[in-house]
Short mmCIF file of N, CA and C in Angstrom, two decimals:
data_model
loop_
_atom_site.label_atom_id
_atom_site.label_comp_id
_atom_site.label_asym_id
_atom_site.label_seq_id
_atom_site.Cartn_x
_atom_site.Cartn_y
_atom_site.Cartn_z
N MET A 1 -17.70 -9.12 -6.01
CA MET A 1 -18.73 -9.35 -5.05
C MET A 1 -17.89 -10.21 -3.84
N ASN A 2 -18.40 -10.03 -2.62
CA ASN A 2 -17.84 -10.53 -1.44
C ASN A 2 -18.41 -12.02 -1.59
N ILE A 3 -17.33 -13.09 -1.57
CA ILE A 3 -17.70 -14.28 -1.67
C ILE A 3 -19.01 -14.69 -0.43
N ALA A 4 -18.51 -14.48 0.65
CA ALA A 4 -19.61 -14.56 1.97
C ALA A 4 -20.75 -14.17 1.56
N PHE A 5 -20.71 -12.85 0.96
CA PHE A 5 -22.07 -12.13 0.93
C PHE A 5 -22.94 -12.93 -0.14
N ALA A 6 -22.15 -13.56 -1.20
CA ALA A 6 -22.82 -14.22 -2.09
C ALA A 6 -23.26 -15.51 -1.83
N VAL A 7 -22.53 -16.10 -0.74
CA VAL A 7 -22.73 -17.39 -0.23
C VAL A 7 -24.25 -17.10 0.74
N LYS A 8 -24.18 -16.14 1.38
CA LYS A 8 -25.10 -15.94 2.38
C LYS A 8 -26.33 -15.55 1.50
N LYS A 9 -26.26 -14.64 0.41
CA LYS A 9 -27.49 -14.23 -0.36
C LYS A 9 -27.96 -15.32 -1.45
N CYS A 10 -27.11 -16.17 -1.66
CA CYS A 10 -27.60 -17.33 -2.50
C CYS A 10 -28.16 -18.55 -1.94
N VAL A 11 -27.94 -18.58 -0.77
CA VAL A 11 -28.18 -19.83 0.04
C VAL A 11 -29.01 -19.69 1.28
N GLN A 12 -29.79 -18.76 1.03
CA GLN A 12 -30.48 -18.30 2.35
C GLN A 12 -31.89 -18.95 2.33
N LYS A 13 -32.39 -19.59 1.23
CA LYS A 13 -33.66 -20.36 1.34
C LYS A 13 -33.35 -21.57 0.80
N PRO A 14 -33.91 -22.74 1.20
CA PRO A 14 -34.00 -23.97 0.70
C PRO A 14 -34.22 -24.26 -0.74
N VAL A 15 -33.28 -24.83 -1.45
CA VAL A 15 -33.58 -25.09 -2.96
C VAL A 15 -33.74 -26.63 -3.15
N GLY A 16 -34.75 -26.56 -4.22
CA GLY A 16 -35.12 -27.99 -4.62
C GLY A 16 -34.06 -28.63 -5.38
N ALA A 17 -33.92 -30.03 -5.43
CA ALA A 17 -33.05 -30.77 -6.07
C ALA A 17 -33.12 -30.78 -7.54
N GLY A 18 -32.05 -31.15 -8.17
CA GLY A 18 -31.95 -31.07 -9.62
C GLY A 18 -31.75 -29.79 -10.37
N LEU A 19 -32.06 -29.65 -11.68
CA LEU A 19 -31.75 -28.68 -12.44
C LEU A 19 -31.75 -26.98 -11.75
N GLY A 20 -32.98 -26.91 -11.19
CA GLY A 20 -33.10 -25.47 -10.27
C GLY A 20 -32.02 -25.37 -9.38
N ALA A 21 -31.56 -26.26 -8.69
CA ALA A 21 -30.54 -26.02 -7.82
C ALA A 21 -29.08 -25.74 -8.66
N ALA A 22 -28.84 -26.35 -9.65
CA ALA A 22 -27.58 -26.14 -10.53
C ALA A 22 -27.68 -24.78 -10.96
N LEU A 23 -29.06 -24.30 -11.29
CA LEU A 23 -29.08 -22.87 -12.13
C LEU A 23 -28.78 -21.77 -10.85
N VAL A 24 -29.22 -22.22 -9.93
CA VAL A 24 -28.94 -21.09 -8.85
C VAL A 24 -27.45 -21.15 -8.30
N LEU A 25 -27.04 -22.28 -8.20
CA LEU A 25 -25.49 -22.24 -8.07
C LEU A 25 -24.65 -21.79 -8.98
N LEU A 26 -24.98 -22.02 -10.37
CA LEU A 26 -24.31 -21.14 -11.46
C LEU A 26 -24.49 -19.77 -11.23
N ALA A 27 -25.67 -19.35 -11.25
CA ALA A 27 -25.95 -17.92 -11.14
C ALA A 27 -25.22 -17.16 -9.92
N CYS A 28 -25.18 -17.87 -8.81
CA CYS A 28 -24.47 -17.50 -7.32
C CYS A 28 -23.05 -17.55 -7.88
N SER A 29 -22.55 -18.37 -8.53
CA SER A 29 -21.01 -18.47 -8.72
C SER A 29 -20.66 -17.34 -9.76
N ALA A 30 -21.56 -16.79 -10.60
CA ALA A 30 -21.18 -15.95 -11.51
C ALA A 30 -21.31 -14.48 -10.89
N SER A 31 -22.26 -14.27 -9.76
CA SER A 31 -22.23 -12.99 -9.00
C SER A 31 -21.21 -13.04 -8.30
N ALA A 32 -20.58 -13.94 -7.58
CA ALA A 32 -19.45 -13.83 -6.68
C ALA A 32 -18.21 -13.50 -7.50
N LYS A 33 -18.30 -13.48 -8.86
CA LYS A 33 -16.86 -12.95 -9.52
C LYS A 33 -17.30 -11.36 -9.88
N ASP A 34 -18.21 -10.84 -9.49
CA ASP A 34 -18.56 -9.51 -10.17
C ASP A 34 -17.67 -8.45 -8.92
N THR A 35 -16.85 -7.77 -10.00
CA THR A 35 -15.97 -6.85 -9.32
C THR A 35 -16.50 -5.36 -9.24
N SER A 36 -17.88 -5.07 -9.39
CA SER A 36 -18.21 -3.69 -9.45
C SER A 36 -18.16 -3.41 -7.95
N TRP A 37 -18.54 -1.94 -7.73
CA TRP A 37 -18.64 -1.37 -6.48
C TRP A 37 -19.52 -1.85 -5.64
N PRO A 38 -19.49 -1.98 -4.23
CA PRO A 38 -20.55 -2.60 -3.38
C PRO A 38 -21.79 -1.83 -3.48
N THR A 39 -22.82 -2.62 -3.54
CA THR A 39 -24.11 -1.93 -3.58
C THR A 39 -24.68 -1.60 -1.97
N VAL A 40 -25.37 -0.74 -1.78
CA VAL A 40 -26.03 -0.43 -0.81
C VAL A 40 -26.54 -1.63 0.13
N GLU A 41 -27.03 -2.59 -0.64
CA GLU A 41 -27.52 -3.65 0.13
C GLU A 41 -26.27 -4.41 0.55
N GLN A 42 -25.23 -4.67 -0.10
CA GLN A 42 -23.93 -5.20 0.50
C GLN A 42 -23.49 -4.53 1.82
N GLU A 43 -23.54 -3.14 1.42
CA GLU A 43 -22.89 -2.30 2.48
C GLU A 43 -23.63 -2.44 3.86
N ARG A 44 -24.85 -2.61 3.79
CA ARG A 44 -25.99 -2.75 4.99
C ARG A 44 -25.66 -3.95 5.63
N PHE A 45 -25.27 -5.13 4.69
CA PHE A 45 -24.88 -6.40 5.20
C PHE A 45 -23.53 -6.41 5.98
N VAL A 46 -22.57 -5.76 5.46
CA VAL A 46 -21.24 -5.72 6.19
C VAL A 46 -21.47 -4.98 7.45
N ALA A 47 -22.27 -3.85 7.38
CA ALA A 47 -22.35 -2.90 8.58
C ALA A 47 -23.03 -3.88 9.81
N THR A 48 -24.14 -4.68 9.49
CA THR A 48 -24.78 -5.26 10.42
C THR A 48 -23.77 -6.55 10.92
N GLU A 49 -23.22 -7.04 9.88
CA GLU A 49 -22.22 -8.16 10.48
C GLU A 49 -21.01 -7.76 11.19
N CYS A 50 -20.47 -6.45 10.91
CA CYS A 50 -19.27 -5.71 11.44
C CYS A 50 -19.69 -4.99 12.77
N ALA A 51 -20.99 -5.04 13.15
CA ALA A 51 -21.52 -4.17 14.29
C ALA A 51 -20.86 -4.55 15.47
N ALA A 52 -20.73 -5.74 16.00
CA ALA A 52 -19.92 -5.74 17.22
C ALA A 52 -18.60 -5.61 17.23
N LEU A 53 -17.79 -5.82 16.06
CA LEU A 53 -16.38 -5.40 15.96
C LEU A 53 -16.28 -3.84 16.07
N MET A 54 -17.42 -3.21 15.52
CA MET A 54 -17.07 -1.75 15.44
C MET A 54 -17.75 -1.21 16.52
N GLU A 55 -18.28 -1.54 17.47
CA GLU A 55 -19.12 -0.93 18.75
C GLU A 55 -18.30 0.05 19.30
N HIS A 56 -16.98 0.07 19.48
CA HIS A 56 -16.30 1.19 20.15
C HIS A 56 -15.88 2.31 19.24
N ALA A 57 -16.15 3.29 19.61
CA ALA A 57 -15.86 4.80 18.66
C ALA A 57 -14.44 4.64 18.22
N ARG A 58 -13.45 4.15 19.29
CA ARG A 58 -12.03 4.16 18.91
C ARG A 58 -11.65 3.37 17.79
N THR A 59 -12.37 2.24 17.63
CA THR A 59 -12.12 1.26 16.38
C THR A 59 -12.93 2.01 15.19
N ARG A 60 -14.11 2.34 15.15
CA ARG A 60 -14.85 3.06 13.90
C ARG A 60 -13.85 4.32 13.62
N HIS A 61 -13.28 5.00 14.34
CA HIS A 61 -12.43 6.26 14.34
C HIS A 61 -11.02 5.57 13.52
N ALA A 62 -10.45 4.62 14.07
CA ALA A 62 -9.36 4.07 13.20
C ALA A 62 -9.70 3.57 11.90
N LEU A 63 -10.89 3.01 11.63
CA LEU A 63 -11.23 2.60 10.52
C LEU A 63 -11.32 3.74 9.51
N GLN A 64 -11.84 4.62 9.98
CA GLN A 64 -12.18 5.81 9.05
C GLN A 64 -10.99 6.35 8.82
N MET A 65 -9.79 6.54 9.67
CA MET A 65 -8.58 7.14 9.43
C MET A 65 -7.68 6.18 8.14
N VAL A 66 -8.01 5.19 8.33
CA VAL A 66 -7.30 4.22 7.35
C VAL A 66 -8.11 4.54 5.93
N LYS A 67 -9.51 4.54 5.85
CA LYS A 67 -10.03 4.92 4.56
C LYS A 67 -9.64 6.33 4.04
N VAL A 68 -9.40 7.19 4.58
CA VAL A 68 -9.00 8.62 4.42
C VAL A 68 -7.29 8.52 3.95
N LEU A 69 -6.60 7.77 4.74
CA LEU A 69 -5.14 7.55 4.10
C LEU A 69 -5.12 6.85 2.86
N VAL A 70 -5.80 5.90 2.74
CA VAL A 70 -5.69 4.92 1.38
C VAL A 70 -6.43 5.70 0.31
N GLN A 71 -7.36 6.35 0.39
CA GLN A 71 -8.07 7.57 -0.41
C GLN A 71 -6.95 8.38 -1.00
N SER A 72 -6.05 8.98 -0.06
CA SER A 72 -5.25 10.32 -0.33
C SER A 72 -4.18 9.39 -1.27
N GLN A 73 -3.98 8.10 -1.11
CA GLN A 73 -2.97 7.37 -2.05
C GLN A 73 -3.75 6.90 -3.32
N GLY A 74 -4.67 7.28 -3.66
CA GLY A 74 -5.25 6.90 -4.85
C GLY A 74 -5.89 5.57 -4.76
N MET A 75 -6.53 5.20 -3.83
CA MET A 75 -7.17 3.75 -3.62
C MET A 75 -8.30 3.73 -2.48
N GLN A 76 -9.06 3.00 -2.89
CA GLN A 76 -10.03 2.74 -1.70
C GLN A 76 -10.26 1.61 -0.82
N LEU A 77 -10.30 1.49 0.50
CA LEU A 77 -10.42 0.36 1.28
C LEU A 77 -11.85 -0.08 1.06
N VAL A 78 -11.90 -1.37 0.72
CA VAL A 78 -13.18 -1.87 0.83
C VAL A 78 -13.51 -3.03 1.74
N LEU A 79 -14.45 -2.91 2.65
CA LEU A 79 -14.89 -3.87 3.75
C LEU A 79 -15.52 -5.10 3.06
N GLN A 80 -15.02 -6.11 3.20
CA GLN A 80 -15.90 -7.44 2.65
C GLN A 80 -16.79 -7.77 3.36
N ALA A 81 -16.40 -8.04 4.67
CA ALA A 81 -17.34 -8.88 5.80
C ALA A 81 -16.35 -8.61 7.13
N CYS A 82 -16.78 -9.20 8.21
CA CYS A 82 -16.12 -9.36 9.50
C CYS A 82 -16.67 -10.88 9.66
N PRO A 83 -15.95 -11.71 9.16
CA PRO A 83 -16.16 -13.13 9.40
C PRO A 83 -15.20 -13.57 10.72
N TYR A 84 -15.48 -14.57 11.29
CA TYR A 84 -15.06 -15.50 12.45
C TYR A 84 -14.00 -16.34 11.81
N VAL A 85 -12.59 -16.08 11.98
CA VAL A 85 -11.39 -16.71 11.51
C VAL A 85 -10.65 -17.46 12.79
N ARG A 86 -10.27 -18.41 12.68
CA ARG A 86 -9.27 -19.22 13.38
C ARG A 86 -7.89 -18.52 13.33
N THR A 87 -7.82 -17.83 14.48
CA THR A 87 -6.38 -17.08 14.67
C THR A 87 -5.37 -17.92 15.39
N HIS A 88 -5.73 -18.91 16.14
CA HIS A 88 -5.05 -20.05 17.11
C HIS A 88 -5.80 -21.33 17.08
N PRO A 89 -5.26 -22.35 17.39
CA PRO A 89 -6.16 -23.63 17.63
C PRO A 89 -7.00 -23.59 18.68
N GLY A 90 -8.10 -23.67 18.41
CA GLY A 90 -9.26 -23.68 19.21
C GLY A 90 -9.89 -22.12 19.63
N THR A 91 -9.20 -21.25 18.65
CA THR A 91 -9.76 -19.67 19.07
C THR A 91 -10.24 -19.16 17.69
N LEU A 92 -11.51 -18.58 17.79
CA LEU A 92 -12.03 -18.01 16.64
C LEU A 92 -12.40 -16.58 17.15
N GLN A 93 -11.96 -15.63 16.16
CA GLN A 93 -11.79 -14.15 16.42
C GLN A 93 -12.64 -13.64 15.45
N GLN A 94 -13.47 -12.69 15.48
CA GLN A 94 -14.33 -11.81 14.59
C GLN A 94 -12.93 -10.86 13.96
N VAL A 95 -12.92 -10.66 12.75
CA VAL A 95 -11.74 -9.99 12.09
C VAL A 95 -12.52 -8.93 10.91
N LEU A 96 -11.87 -8.22 10.76
CA LEU A 96 -12.36 -7.07 9.55
C LEU A 96 -11.61 -7.67 8.16
N ASP A 97 -12.45 -8.12 7.22
CA ASP A 97 -11.74 -8.68 6.04
C ASP A 97 -11.95 -7.37 5.09
N VAL A 98 -10.66 -7.00 4.41
CA VAL A 98 -10.72 -5.83 3.49
C VAL A 98 -9.70 -6.06 2.06
N ARG A 99 -9.96 -5.49 1.28
CA ARG A 99 -9.43 -5.28 0.03
C ARG A 99 -9.33 -3.94 -0.33
N VAL A 100 -8.33 -3.62 -1.21
CA VAL A 100 -7.84 -2.32 -1.55
C VAL A 100 -8.14 -2.28 -3.03
N ARG A 101 -8.85 -1.24 -3.54
CA ARG A 101 -9.41 -1.14 -4.84
C ARG A 101 -8.81 0.29 -5.39
N VAL A 102 -8.21 0.05 -6.75
CA VAL A 102 -7.62 1.36 -7.19
C VAL A 102 -8.65 2.33 -7.85
N VAL A 103 -8.27 3.54 -7.40
CA VAL A 103 -9.10 4.69 -7.74
C VAL A 103 -8.23 5.62 -8.87
N ASP A 104 -7.20 5.53 -8.47
CA ASP A 104 -6.18 6.54 -9.59
C ASP A 104 -5.06 5.74 -9.54
N SER A 105 -4.75 4.91 -10.44
CA SER A 105 -3.59 4.10 -10.58
C SER A 105 -2.28 5.14 -10.80
N GLU A 106 -2.46 6.19 -11.23
CA GLU A 106 -0.96 7.07 -11.40
C GLU A 106 -0.60 7.30 -9.97
N THR A 107 -1.46 7.72 -9.08
CA THR A 107 -1.13 8.05 -7.69
C THR A 107 -0.90 6.78 -6.85
N ALA A 108 -1.59 5.83 -7.07
CA ALA A 108 -1.45 4.28 -6.29
C ALA A 108 -0.08 3.65 -6.67
N ALA A 109 0.32 4.02 -8.03
CA ALA A 109 1.84 3.53 -8.46
C ALA A 109 2.77 4.12 -7.67
N HIS A 110 2.71 5.23 -6.57
CA HIS A 110 3.62 5.47 -5.83
C HIS A 110 3.80 4.67 -4.42
N PHE A 111 2.67 3.88 -4.14
CA PHE A 111 2.51 3.52 -2.89
C PHE A 111 2.56 1.92 -2.95
N VAL A 112 1.89 1.20 -3.98
CA VAL A 112 1.86 -0.25 -4.09
C VAL A 112 2.68 -0.68 -5.66
N ARG A 113 2.60 -1.86 -5.56
CA ARG A 113 3.28 -2.32 -7.00
C ARG A 113 2.42 -3.39 -7.70
N GLY A 114 2.98 -3.60 -8.91
CA GLY A 114 2.26 -4.58 -9.84
C GLY A 114 1.46 -3.85 -10.78
N PRO A 115 0.67 -4.54 -11.37
CA PRO A 115 -0.30 -3.96 -12.63
C PRO A 115 -1.56 -3.27 -11.66
N LEU A 116 -1.55 -2.04 -12.16
CA LEU A 116 -2.68 -1.15 -11.36
C LEU A 116 -3.49 -0.53 -12.56
N ALA A 117 -4.83 -0.85 -12.64
CA ALA A 117 -5.77 -0.40 -13.27
C ALA A 117 -6.99 0.06 -12.50
N ASP A 118 -7.67 1.44 -12.94
CA ASP A 118 -8.68 2.00 -12.16
C ASP A 118 -9.71 1.12 -12.02
N GLY A 119 -10.35 0.96 -10.81
CA GLY A 119 -11.60 0.07 -10.55
C GLY A 119 -11.26 -1.63 -10.32
N GLU A 120 -10.01 -1.68 -10.28
CA GLU A 120 -9.40 -3.13 -10.03
C GLU A 120 -8.82 -3.18 -8.98
N GLU A 121 -8.64 -4.41 -8.16
CA GLU A 121 -8.06 -4.66 -6.69
C GLU A 121 -6.74 -4.53 -7.02
N VAL A 122 -6.02 -4.16 -6.06
CA VAL A 122 -4.43 -4.23 -5.76
C VAL A 122 -4.16 -5.75 -5.59
N ASP A 123 -3.09 -6.16 -6.10
CA ASP A 123 -2.77 -7.37 -6.28
C ASP A 123 -2.11 -7.74 -5.08
N MET A 124 -2.93 -8.51 -4.00
CA MET A 124 -2.46 -8.99 -2.74
C MET A 124 -2.35 -10.67 -2.72
N GLY A 125 -2.68 -11.05 -3.75
CA GLY A 125 -2.34 -12.61 -3.84
C GLY A 125 -3.82 -13.28 -3.66
N ASP A 126 -3.75 -14.61 -3.22
CA ASP A 126 -4.95 -15.53 -2.86
C ASP A 126 -5.43 -15.22 -1.38
N VAL A 127 -6.50 -15.68 -1.15
CA VAL A 127 -6.77 -15.71 0.18
C VAL A 127 -6.98 -17.21 0.40
N HIS A 128 -6.42 -17.65 1.56
CA HIS A 128 -6.68 -18.81 2.09
C HIS A 128 -6.93 -19.04 3.39
N LEU A 129 -7.67 -19.99 3.83
CA LEU A 129 -8.32 -20.06 5.13
C LEU A 129 -7.71 -21.28 5.91
N GLY A 130 -7.59 -20.96 7.26
CA GLY A 130 -6.92 -21.96 7.85
C GLY A 130 -6.17 -21.42 8.93
N LEU A 131 -5.29 -22.00 9.80
CA LEU A 131 -4.74 -21.76 10.83
C LEU A 131 -3.15 -21.12 10.02
N PRO A 132 -2.53 -20.14 10.59
CA PRO A 132 -1.47 -19.62 9.93
C PRO A 132 -0.42 -20.50 9.32
N GLU A 133 -0.16 -21.57 10.10
CA GLU A 133 0.95 -22.45 9.54
C GLU A 133 0.36 -23.07 8.36
N GLU A 134 -0.82 -23.47 8.39
CA GLU A 134 -1.65 -24.01 7.22
C GLU A 134 -1.62 -23.19 5.87
N VAL A 135 -1.56 -21.90 6.33
CA VAL A 135 -1.84 -20.93 5.13
C VAL A 135 -0.60 -20.59 4.50
N ALA A 136 0.64 -20.64 5.46
CA ALA A 136 1.98 -20.59 5.07
C ALA A 136 2.35 -21.66 3.89
N ALA A 137 1.71 -22.88 4.35
CA ALA A 137 2.09 -24.42 3.37
C ALA A 137 1.30 -24.03 2.16
N GLN A 138 0.41 -23.12 2.16
CA GLN A 138 -0.50 -23.10 0.93
C GLN A 138 0.04 -22.33 -0.01
N GLU A 139 0.89 -21.44 0.32
CA GLU A 139 1.33 -20.52 -0.88
C GLU A 139 2.77 -20.42 -0.48
N PRO A 140 3.65 -21.05 -0.89
CA PRO A 140 5.21 -21.13 -0.51
C PRO A 140 5.81 -19.97 -1.27
N ASP A 141 5.41 -19.78 -2.74
CA ASP A 141 6.13 -18.66 -3.30
C ASP A 141 5.36 -17.60 -3.80
N VAL A 142 5.11 -16.61 -2.86
CA VAL A 142 4.55 -15.20 -2.95
C VAL A 142 5.25 -14.15 -3.69
N ALA A 143 4.69 -13.91 -4.78
CA ALA A 143 5.42 -12.72 -5.77
C ALA A 143 6.39 -11.65 -4.96
N PRO A 144 7.30 -11.11 -5.38
CA PRO A 144 7.82 -10.01 -4.45
C PRO A 144 6.78 -8.73 -4.48
N ASP A 145 5.89 -8.34 -5.42
CA ASP A 145 5.05 -7.18 -5.64
C ASP A 145 4.00 -7.60 -4.65
N VAL A 146 3.32 -8.73 -4.55
CA VAL A 146 2.17 -9.30 -3.80
C VAL A 146 2.71 -9.02 -2.09
N GLN A 147 4.10 -9.62 -1.77
CA GLN A 147 4.67 -9.31 -0.40
C GLN A 147 4.60 -8.08 -0.05
N PHE A 148 5.23 -7.22 -0.89
CA PHE A 148 5.35 -5.64 -0.98
C PHE A 148 3.82 -4.97 -0.58
N ASN A 149 3.28 -5.34 -1.32
CA ASN A 149 1.72 -4.80 -1.16
C ASN A 149 1.06 -5.21 0.06
N ARG A 150 1.07 -6.52 0.60
CA ARG A 150 0.70 -7.12 1.74
C ARG A 150 1.39 -6.34 3.13
N GLY A 151 2.69 -5.87 2.80
CA GLY A 151 3.52 -5.42 3.65
C GLY A 151 2.88 -3.77 3.91
N TRP A 152 2.88 -3.17 2.86
CA TRP A 152 2.28 -1.80 2.61
C TRP A 152 0.69 -1.84 3.76
N LEU A 153 -0.22 -2.75 3.25
CA LEU A 153 -1.43 -2.79 3.78
C LEU A 153 -1.18 -2.90 5.18
N ALA A 154 -0.68 -3.86 5.73
CA ALA A 154 -0.37 -4.15 7.13
C ALA A 154 0.18 -2.92 8.04
N ALA A 155 1.35 -1.98 7.41
CA ALA A 155 1.87 -0.90 7.74
C ALA A 155 0.84 0.05 7.89
N VAL A 156 -0.35 0.22 6.96
CA VAL A 156 -1.13 1.28 6.94
C VAL A 156 -2.15 1.12 8.03
N MET A 157 -2.85 -0.19 8.08
CA MET A 157 -3.50 -0.49 9.19
C MET A 157 -3.09 -0.46 10.40
N LEU A 158 -1.63 -0.89 10.75
CA LEU A 158 -0.94 -0.85 12.09
C LEU A 158 -0.88 0.76 12.43
N GLY A 159 -0.60 1.55 11.69
CA GLY A 159 -0.30 2.79 12.05
C GLY A 159 -1.53 3.67 12.32
N ARG A 160 -2.71 2.93 11.93
CA ARG A 160 -4.06 3.54 12.38
C ARG A 160 -4.72 2.76 13.31
N GLY A 161 -4.11 1.69 13.83
CA GLY A 161 -5.09 1.15 15.29
C GLY A 161 -5.34 -0.32 14.79
N TRP A 162 -4.99 -1.02 13.72
CA TRP A 162 -5.40 -2.48 13.24
C TRP A 162 -4.18 -3.17 13.12
N GLN A 163 -4.11 -4.30 13.74
CA GLN A 163 -3.11 -5.26 13.67
C GLN A 163 -3.65 -6.56 12.79
N ALA A 164 -2.66 -6.60 11.86
CA ALA A 164 -2.80 -7.93 10.73
C ALA A 164 -3.03 -9.22 11.77
N VAL A 165 -3.65 -10.21 11.34
CA VAL A 165 -3.92 -11.63 11.81
C VAL A 165 -2.92 -12.39 11.25
N PRO A 166 -1.87 -12.95 11.97
CA PRO A 166 -0.76 -13.68 11.13
C PRO A 166 -1.30 -14.89 10.17
N GLY A 167 -0.73 -14.75 9.12
CA GLY A 167 -1.09 -15.89 8.02
C GLY A 167 -2.46 -15.32 7.25
N HIS A 168 -3.08 -14.27 7.55
CA HIS A 168 -4.14 -13.85 6.86
C HIS A 168 -3.96 -12.28 6.47
N TRP A 169 -3.45 -12.00 5.30
CA TRP A 169 -3.06 -10.64 4.94
C TRP A 169 -4.48 -9.87 4.72
N TRP A 170 -5.51 -10.20 4.54
CA TRP A 170 -6.84 -9.62 4.51
C TRP A 170 -7.74 -9.50 5.92
N ALA A 171 -7.23 -10.01 6.90
CA ALA A 171 -7.80 -9.93 8.17
C ALA A 171 -7.16 -9.32 9.29
N PHE A 172 -7.77 -8.16 9.77
CA PHE A 172 -7.41 -7.29 10.80
C PHE A 172 -8.35 -7.10 12.10
N VAL A 173 -7.58 -7.02 13.21
CA VAL A 173 -8.37 -6.97 14.42
C VAL A 173 -7.88 -5.59 15.02
N PRO A 174 -8.83 -4.88 15.88
CA PRO A 174 -8.29 -3.97 16.72
C PRO A 174 -6.75 -3.97 17.34
N ALA A 175 -5.86 -3.19 17.06
CA ALA A 175 -4.76 -3.27 17.99
C ALA A 175 -5.06 -2.94 19.54
N PRO A 176 -4.28 -3.59 20.31
CA PRO A 176 -4.34 -3.25 21.66
C PRO A 176 -4.41 -1.72 21.99
N SER A 177 -5.13 -1.11 22.70
CA SER A 177 -4.75 0.33 23.08
C SER A 177 -3.21 0.62 23.79
N ARG A 178 -2.64 1.75 23.23
CA ARG A 178 -1.46 1.97 24.30
C ARG A 178 -1.89 2.88 25.43
N LYS A 179 -1.34 2.45 26.57
CA LYS A 179 -1.77 3.33 27.51
C LYS A 179 -0.46 3.78 28.46
#
């Protein structure tokens, strides 16, 4: 389950102190680890959160083209959310937060590396927040398979009109239109 969704879902009402708060937090942390397919409620949340980012037809079309390409490669592009991320000092920008889930591991093995199992995410490494230079310091030794998979995702997204946010393998913004 998307961590941002879990936090928003689990912390939307004030919680009393003591044991009740501890139980709610335990339940929320357990639901944040859920790797099942997105529910209709989660998809609606993401659609609402991403409405501003997806307001242009070109952007929606570009995302649909990525989904089709990734599906043809035995995987599914999963939209996590559209958070605001620090892309430069003093600059927040709304980004598309994505993951890639394996649907057909035999087909996916032709495009990405590492352990692949149907229903599991492609190994892209950890998600770190912060400025790009801070993120680079947090993960000095990224495995070759993870580097390859991140490069594959960035190339797929760029080929369909999305550019990667430096230092955040999971974050993409619409690429400037070519005129």
